[in-house]
mmCIF file of C-alpha atoms in Angstrom:
data_model
loop_
_atom_site.group_PDB
_atom_site.id
_atom_site.type_symbol
_atom_site.label_atom_id
_atom_site.label_comp_id
_atom_site.label_asym_id
_atom_site.label_seq_id
_atom_site.Cartn_x
_atom_site.Cartn_y
_atom_site.Cartn_z
ATOM 1 C CA MET J 145 59.223 -65.502 -6.254
ATOM 2 C CA ILE J 146 57.763 -67.854 -3.878
ATOM 3 C CA LEU J 147 58.546 -67.643 -0.162
ATOM 4 C CA ALA J 148 60.419 -71.220 0.024
ATOM 5 C CA ASP J 149 62.909 -69.882 -2.809
ATOM 6 C CA ILE J 150 63.641 -66.832 -0.540
ATOM 7 C CA ILE J 151 63.913 -69.081 2.663
ATOM 8 C CA ARG J 152 66.517 -71.037 0.916
ATOM 9 C CA MET J 153 68.563 -68.196 -0.199
ATOM 10 C CA LEU J 154 68.426 -66.775 3.165
ATOM 11 C CA GLU J 155 69.611 -70.114 4.760
ATOM 12 C CA GLU J 156 72.446 -70.088 2.574
ATOM 13 C CA ILE J 157 73.505 -66.705 4.133
ATOM 14 C CA ALA J 158 72.796 -67.999 7.723
ATOM 15 C CA PRO J 159 72.475 -71.809 7.741
ATOM 16 C CA PRO J 160 69.931 -72.906 10.620
ATOM 17 C CA LYS J 161 72.531 -75.022 12.033
ATOM 18 C CA TYR J 162 74.372 -72.229 13.290
ATOM 19 C CA ALA J 163 71.675 -71.304 15.942
ATOM 20 C CA GLN J 164 71.648 -72.057 19.453
ATOM 21 C CA PRO J 165 70.025 -75.195 20.330
ATOM 22 C CA ASP J 166 66.982 -73.493 22.151
ATOM 23 C CA ASP J 167 66.717 -70.514 19.825
ATOM 24 C CA THR J 168 63.584 -70.321 17.694
ATOM 25 C CA ILE J 169 64.260 -69.495 14.169
ATOM 26 C CA GLY J 170 63.072 -69.818 10.726
ATOM 27 C CA LEU J 171 59.447 -69.612 9.299
ATOM 28 C CA GLN J 172 56.950 -68.410 12.369
ATOM 29 C CA ALA J 173 54.138 -67.542 10.257
ATOM 30 C CA GLY J 174 53.307 -67.992 6.453
ATOM 31 C CA ASP J 175 52.944 -70.425 3.601
ATOM 32 C CA PRO J 176 56.170 -71.581 1.889
ATOM 33 C CA ASP J 177 54.400 -71.570 -1.568
ATOM 34 C CA GLN J 178 53.073 -67.945 -1.206
ATOM 35 C CA ASP J 179 54.218 -65.332 -3.646
ATOM 36 C CA VAL J 180 56.618 -62.592 -2.209
ATOM 37 C CA LYS J 181 57.186 -59.278 -3.947
ATOM 38 C CA ASN J 182 57.649 -56.916 -0.990
ATOM 39 C CA ILE J 183 59.960 -57.658 1.916
ATOM 40 C CA LEU J 184 60.099 -55.742 5.277
ATOM 41 C CA VAL J 185 63.187 -56.067 7.308
ATOM 42 C CA THR J 186 63.351 -55.309 11.219
ATOM 43 C CA VAL J 187 65.283 -56.140 14.208
ATOM 44 C CA ASP J 188 62.046 -56.580 16.539
ATOM 45 C CA ILE J 189 58.614 -57.578 15.829
ATOM 46 C CA THR J 190 56.559 -54.666 17.465
ATOM 47 C CA PRO J 191 53.011 -53.576 16.883
ATOM 48 C CA GLU J 192 54.134 -50.690 14.847
ATOM 49 C CA VAL J 193 56.357 -52.837 12.686
ATOM 50 C CA VAL J 194 53.430 -55.103 12.052
ATOM 51 C CA SER J 195 51.068 -52.311 11.144
ATOM 52 C CA GLU J 196 53.969 -50.682 8.960
ATOM 53 C CA ALA J 197 54.257 -53.934 7.099
ATOM 54 C CA ILE J 198 50.531 -54.180 6.450
ATOM 55 C CA ARG J 199 50.356 -50.528 5.463
ATOM 56 C CA ARG J 200 53.098 -51.202 2.801
ATOM 57 C CA LYS J 201 51.629 -54.483 1.757
ATOM 58 C CA ALA J 202 54.525 -56.467 2.680
ATOM 59 C CA ASP J 203 54.352 -60.298 1.851
ATOM 60 C CA LEU J 204 57.348 -61.169 3.975
ATOM 61 C CA ILE J 205 58.910 -59.766 7.342
ATOM 62 C CA VAL J 206 62.443 -60.764 7.915
ATOM 63 C CA SER J 207 63.025 -60.240 11.776
ATOM 64 C CA HIS J 208 66.125 -60.708 14.036
ATOM 65 C CA HIS J 209 64.343 -61.680 17.088
ATOM 66 C CA PRO J 210 61.593 -64.020 17.308
ATOM 67 C CA VAL J 211 57.852 -63.635 18.237
ATOM 68 C CA ILE J 212 57.572 -67.240 18.935
ATOM 69 C CA ASN J 213 60.059 -68.176 21.529
ATOM 70 C CA SER J 214 60.768 -71.401 22.861
ATOM 71 C CA ARG J 215 62.935 -70.240 25.844
ATOM 72 C CA ALA J 216 60.171 -67.727 26.986
ATOM 73 C CA GLY J 217 57.269 -70.186 26.303
ATOM 74 C CA PHE J 218 54.560 -67.754 26.411
ATOM 75 C CA LEU J 219 52.887 -68.217 22.830
ATOM 76 C CA SER J 220 50.528 -70.867 23.850
ATOM 77 C CA SER J 221 47.735 -69.764 21.500
ATOM 78 C CA VAL J 222 46.962 -67.210 18.579
ATOM 79 C CA ARG J 223 44.547 -64.556 19.895
ATOM 80 C CA ALA J 224 43.706 -61.121 18.508
ATOM 81 C CA ASP J 225 43.031 -59.545 21.963
ATOM 82 C CA VAL J 226 46.384 -60.914 23.823
ATOM 83 C CA TYR J 227 49.996 -59.556 23.184
ATOM 84 C CA PRO J 228 52.249 -60.933 21.580
ATOM 85 C CA GLN J 229 49.799 -63.330 20.250
ATOM 86 C CA SER J 230 48.002 -60.464 18.591
ATOM 87 C CA LEU J 231 50.992 -60.062 16.549
ATOM 88 C CA ILE J 232 51.123 -63.339 14.712
ATOM 89 C CA TYR J 233 47.303 -63.025 14.398
ATOM 90 C CA LYS J 234 47.597 -59.859 12.449
ATOM 91 C CA LEU J 235 50.387 -61.159 10.299
ATOM 92 C CA VAL J 236 48.161 -64.294 9.160
ATOM 93 C CA HIS J 237 45.203 -62.359 8.771
ATOM 94 C CA ALA J 238 47.111 -59.975 6.552
ATOM 95 C CA GLY J 239 48.745 -62.753 4.666
ATOM 96 C CA THR J 240 52.289 -61.508 5.724
ATOM 97 C CA ALA J 241 54.870 -64.150 6.305
ATOM 98 C CA LEU J 242 57.399 -63.790 9.225
ATOM 99 C CA TYR J 243 60.852 -65.517 8.941
ATOM 100 C CA VAL J 244 63.542 -65.199 11.825
ATOM 101 C CA MET J 245 67.349 -64.981 11.642
ATOM 102 C CA HIS J 246 68.620 -64.707 14.985
ATOM 103 C CA THR J 247 71.696 -66.430 16.569
ATOM 104 C CA ASN J 248 72.331 -68.181 13.356
ATOM 105 C CA TYR J 249 72.601 -64.812 11.594
ATOM 106 C CA ASP J 250 74.889 -63.744 14.842
ATOM 107 C CA ALA J 251 77.383 -66.470 14.095
ATOM 108 C CA ALA J 252 77.304 -66.404 10.173
ATOM 109 C CA ASP J 253 80.342 -65.244 8.207
ATOM 110 C CA GLY J 254 79.500 -61.653 7.287
ATOM 111 C CA GLY J 255 76.767 -61.834 9.849
ATOM 112 C CA ILE J 256 75.893 -59.294 12.622
ATOM 113 C CA ASN J 257 78.912 -60.007 14.754
ATOM 114 C CA ASP J 258 81.307 -59.373 11.893
ATOM 115 C CA VAL J 259 79.486 -56.276 10.861
ATOM 116 C CA LEU J 260 79.747 -54.926 14.566
ATOM 117 C CA ALA J 261 83.331 -55.816 14.861
ATOM 118 C CA GLU J 262 84.166 -54.112 11.569
ATOM 119 C CA ILE J 263 82.407 -50.749 12.911
ATOM 120 C CA LEU J 264 84.279 -50.916 16.098
ATOM 121 C CA GLY J 265 87.643 -51.430 14.238
ATOM 122 C CA VAL J 266 88.164 -55.026 15.786
ATOM 123 C CA VAL J 267 90.703 -56.947 13.790
ATOM 124 C CA ASP J 268 91.732 -60.581 13.922
ATOM 125 C CA THR J 269 88.402 -61.831 14.867
ATOM 126 C CA LYS J 270 87.620 -65.568 15.710
ATOM 127 C CA ARG J 271 84.897 -67.540 17.406
ATOM 128 C CA LEU J 272 85.381 -68.118 21.002
ATOM 129 C CA LEU J 273 83.282 -71.175 21.244
ATOM 130 C CA PRO J 274 81.783 -73.069 18.392
ATOM 131 C CA THR J 275 77.957 -72.835 17.915
ATOM 132 C CA TYR J 276 77.646 -75.694 16.265
ATOM 133 C CA THR J 277 79.176 -79.325 15.124
ATOM 134 C CA ASP J 278 78.489 -81.132 12.072
ATOM 135 C CA LYS J 279 77.193 -84.582 12.598
ATOM 136 C CA MET J 280 79.863 -86.837 10.768
ATOM 137 C CA PHE J 281 79.291 -90.439 9.398
ATOM 138 C CA LYS J 282 81.935 -92.856 8.410
ATOM 139 C CA LEU J 283 80.976 -94.461 4.923
ATOM 140 C CA VAL J 284 82.459 -97.966 4.119
ATOM 141 C CA THR J 285 81.868 -99.586 0.586
ATOM 142 C CA PHE J 286 83.517 -102.359 -1.170
ATOM 143 C CA VAL J 287 84.464 -101.918 -4.896
ATOM 144 C CA PRO J 288 86.132 -103.688 -7.545
ATOM 145 C CA GLU J 289 89.903 -102.722 -7.589
ATOM 146 C CA GLU J 290 89.655 -101.355 -11.147
ATOM 147 C CA ALA J 291 86.785 -99.120 -10.107
ATOM 148 C CA SER J 292 88.032 -97.689 -6.899
ATOM 149 C CA GLU J 293 89.437 -94.467 -8.254
ATOM 150 C CA ALA J 294 86.497 -93.500 -9.951
ATOM 151 C CA VAL J 295 84.334 -94.347 -6.783
ATOM 152 C CA ARG J 296 86.709 -92.565 -4.494
ATOM 153 C CA VAL J 297 86.671 -89.384 -6.931
ATOM 154 C CA ALA J 298 82.605 -89.435 -7.115
ATOM 155 C CA VAL J 299 82.163 -89.508 -3.567
ATOM 156 C CA ALA J 300 84.683 -86.556 -2.901
ATOM 157 C CA ASP J 301 82.953 -84.616 -5.418
ATOM 158 C CA ALA J 302 79.804 -85.054 -3.635
ATOM 159 C CA GLY J 303 81.173 -83.624 -0.399
ATOM 160 C CA ALA J 304 82.818 -86.772 1.175
ATOM 161 C CA GLY J 305 86.397 -86.762 2.828
ATOM 162 C CA GLU J 306 86.532 -83.365 3.889
ATOM 163 C CA ILE J 307 88.452 -82.955 7.174
ATOM 164 C CA GLY J 308 89.423 -79.600 8.497
ATOM 165 C CA ASN J 309 91.301 -77.772 5.897
ATOM 166 C CA TYR J 310 91.958 -81.100 3.714
ATOM 167 C CA SER J 311 89.770 -82.501 1.156
ATOM 168 C CA ASP J 312 89.710 -86.036 -0.665
ATOM 169 C CA CYS J 313 90.483 -87.763 2.617
ATOM 170 C CA SER J 314 89.753 -91.578 2.231
ATOM 171 C CA PHE J 315 91.509 -94.787 3.460
ATOM 172 C CA GLN J 316 91.791 -97.869 1.191
ATOM 173 C CA THR J 317 92.494 -101.307 1.938
ATOM 174 C CA GLU J 318 93.014 -104.159 -0.733
ATOM 175 C CA GLY J 319 91.431 -107.594 -0.328
ATOM 176 C CA ILE J 320 89.601 -110.410 -1.755
ATOM 177 C CA GLY J 321 85.743 -110.226 -1.999
ATOM 178 C CA SER J 322 83.564 -113.247 -2.006
ATOM 179 C CA PHE J 323 80.118 -113.593 -2.940
ATOM 180 C CA LYS J 324 77.677 -116.020 -4.704
ATOM 181 C CA PRO J 325 75.015 -114.876 -6.996
ATOM 182 C CA LEU J 326 71.803 -116.482 -6.149
ATOM 183 C CA VAL J 327 68.762 -117.062 -8.787
ATOM 184 C CA GLY J 328 67.469 -113.898 -9.756
ATOM 185 C CA ALA J 329 70.813 -112.066 -9.704
ATOM 186 C CA ASP J 330 72.222 -110.238 -12.612
ATOM 187 C CA PRO J 331 76.015 -110.140 -11.654
ATOM 188 C CA HIS J 332 78.354 -108.017 -13.497
ATOM 189 C CA ILE J 333 81.049 -110.319 -12.286
ATOM 190 C CA GLY J 334 80.505 -114.021 -11.612
ATOM 191 C CA THR J 335 77.928 -116.865 -12.416
ATOM 192 C CA VAL J 336 74.788 -117.537 -10.762
ATOM 193 C CA GLY J 337 74.862 -120.297 -8.204
ATOM 194 C CA GLU J 338 78.893 -120.323 -8.052
ATOM 195 C CA LEU J 339 81.176 -118.964 -5.629
ATOM 196 C CA GLU J 340 83.088 -115.835 -7.008
ATOM 197 C CA GLN J 341 86.282 -114.179 -5.563
ATOM 198 C CA THR J 342 87.742 -111.304 -6.959
ATOM 199 C CA PRO J 343 90.127 -108.458 -5.826
ATOM 200 C CA GLU J 344 88.216 -105.477 -4.121
ATOM 201 C CA VAL J 345 89.059 -102.445 -2.237
ATOM 202 C CA ARG J 346 87.486 -101.532 1.038
ATOM 203 C CA LEU J 347 86.922 -97.724 0.858
ATOM 204 C CA GLU J 348 86.335 -95.424 3.928
ATOM 205 C CA VAL J 349 85.384 -91.628 3.920
ATOM 206 C CA ILE J 350 83.942 -89.398 6.469
ATOM 207 C CA VAL J 351 80.684 -87.833 5.361
ATOM 208 C CA PRO J 352 79.009 -84.692 6.818
ATOM 209 C CA GLU J 353 75.227 -85.492 7.472
ATOM 210 C CA GLU J 354 74.375 -82.418 4.962
ATOM 211 C CA PHE J 355 76.161 -84.317 2.141
ATOM 212 C CA MET J 356 74.846 -87.836 2.902
ATOM 213 C CA GLY J 357 72.191 -87.793 0.550
ATOM 214 C CA ASP J 358 74.288 -86.638 -2.390
ATOM 215 C CA VAL J 359 77.035 -88.950 -1.590
ATOM 216 C CA LEU J 360 74.905 -92.172 -1.494
ATOM 217 C CA GLY J 361 73.250 -91.078 -4.744
ATOM 218 C CA ASP J 362 76.461 -90.821 -6.606
ATOM 219 C CA LEU J 363 77.677 -94.070 -4.959
ATOM 220 C CA ALA J 364 74.707 -95.931 -6.052
ATOM 221 C CA GLY J 365 74.872 -94.464 -9.525
ATOM 222 C CA ARG J 366 78.549 -95.585 -9.862
ATOM 223 C CA ARG J 367 78.009 -98.968 -8.412
ATOM 224 C CA ALA J 368 75.075 -99.553 -10.975
ATOM 225 C CA ALA J 369 77.647 -98.581 -13.724
ATOM 226 C CA ILE J 370 80.091 -101.032 -12.599
#
């Protein structure tokens, strides 16, 4: 399996968006296209851990704490004779990749905090403060009245319209759409050079940033079929 596929699976467990803004997570060394057969998991990257990974011919280390840390700001070069730069140097030289899951794994469902709470017998857990907020967009489109339901369902299936514990949220306003197809147009409704007025629906939905590509793709496909 290639490293990029493993990273996708790790990021399903602990999405990067859960990490604190100044936390340095993700791939810190390695090639996303490299093959991975052996993985070593650790809390910290130490000289002993790096030596163990090389001895066991690990292709990837998954660590909780990072070596490259934006908050500390101490990794300005990669040298074999200076610690902790030497750790990255040895990993690159050995062809061993390093991936970090830190505060994103702390906050993930089933992550470190949930495991610790279970061990300690803590019940009815909840986040004291949110660690992230999804960037949201409002999508507005105009569609022929007879196609409005099909378009609404398509964008909802692609991830639009989820607000809290509700799905398929949208707002629709009926009206009259006006347009004049120009030379070169191939209108589904109307005639080139003539003003057309037809019943339309203004459809408004909220879309999380992560689903925007899928929603716009489905919307474009639906509009092309109209």
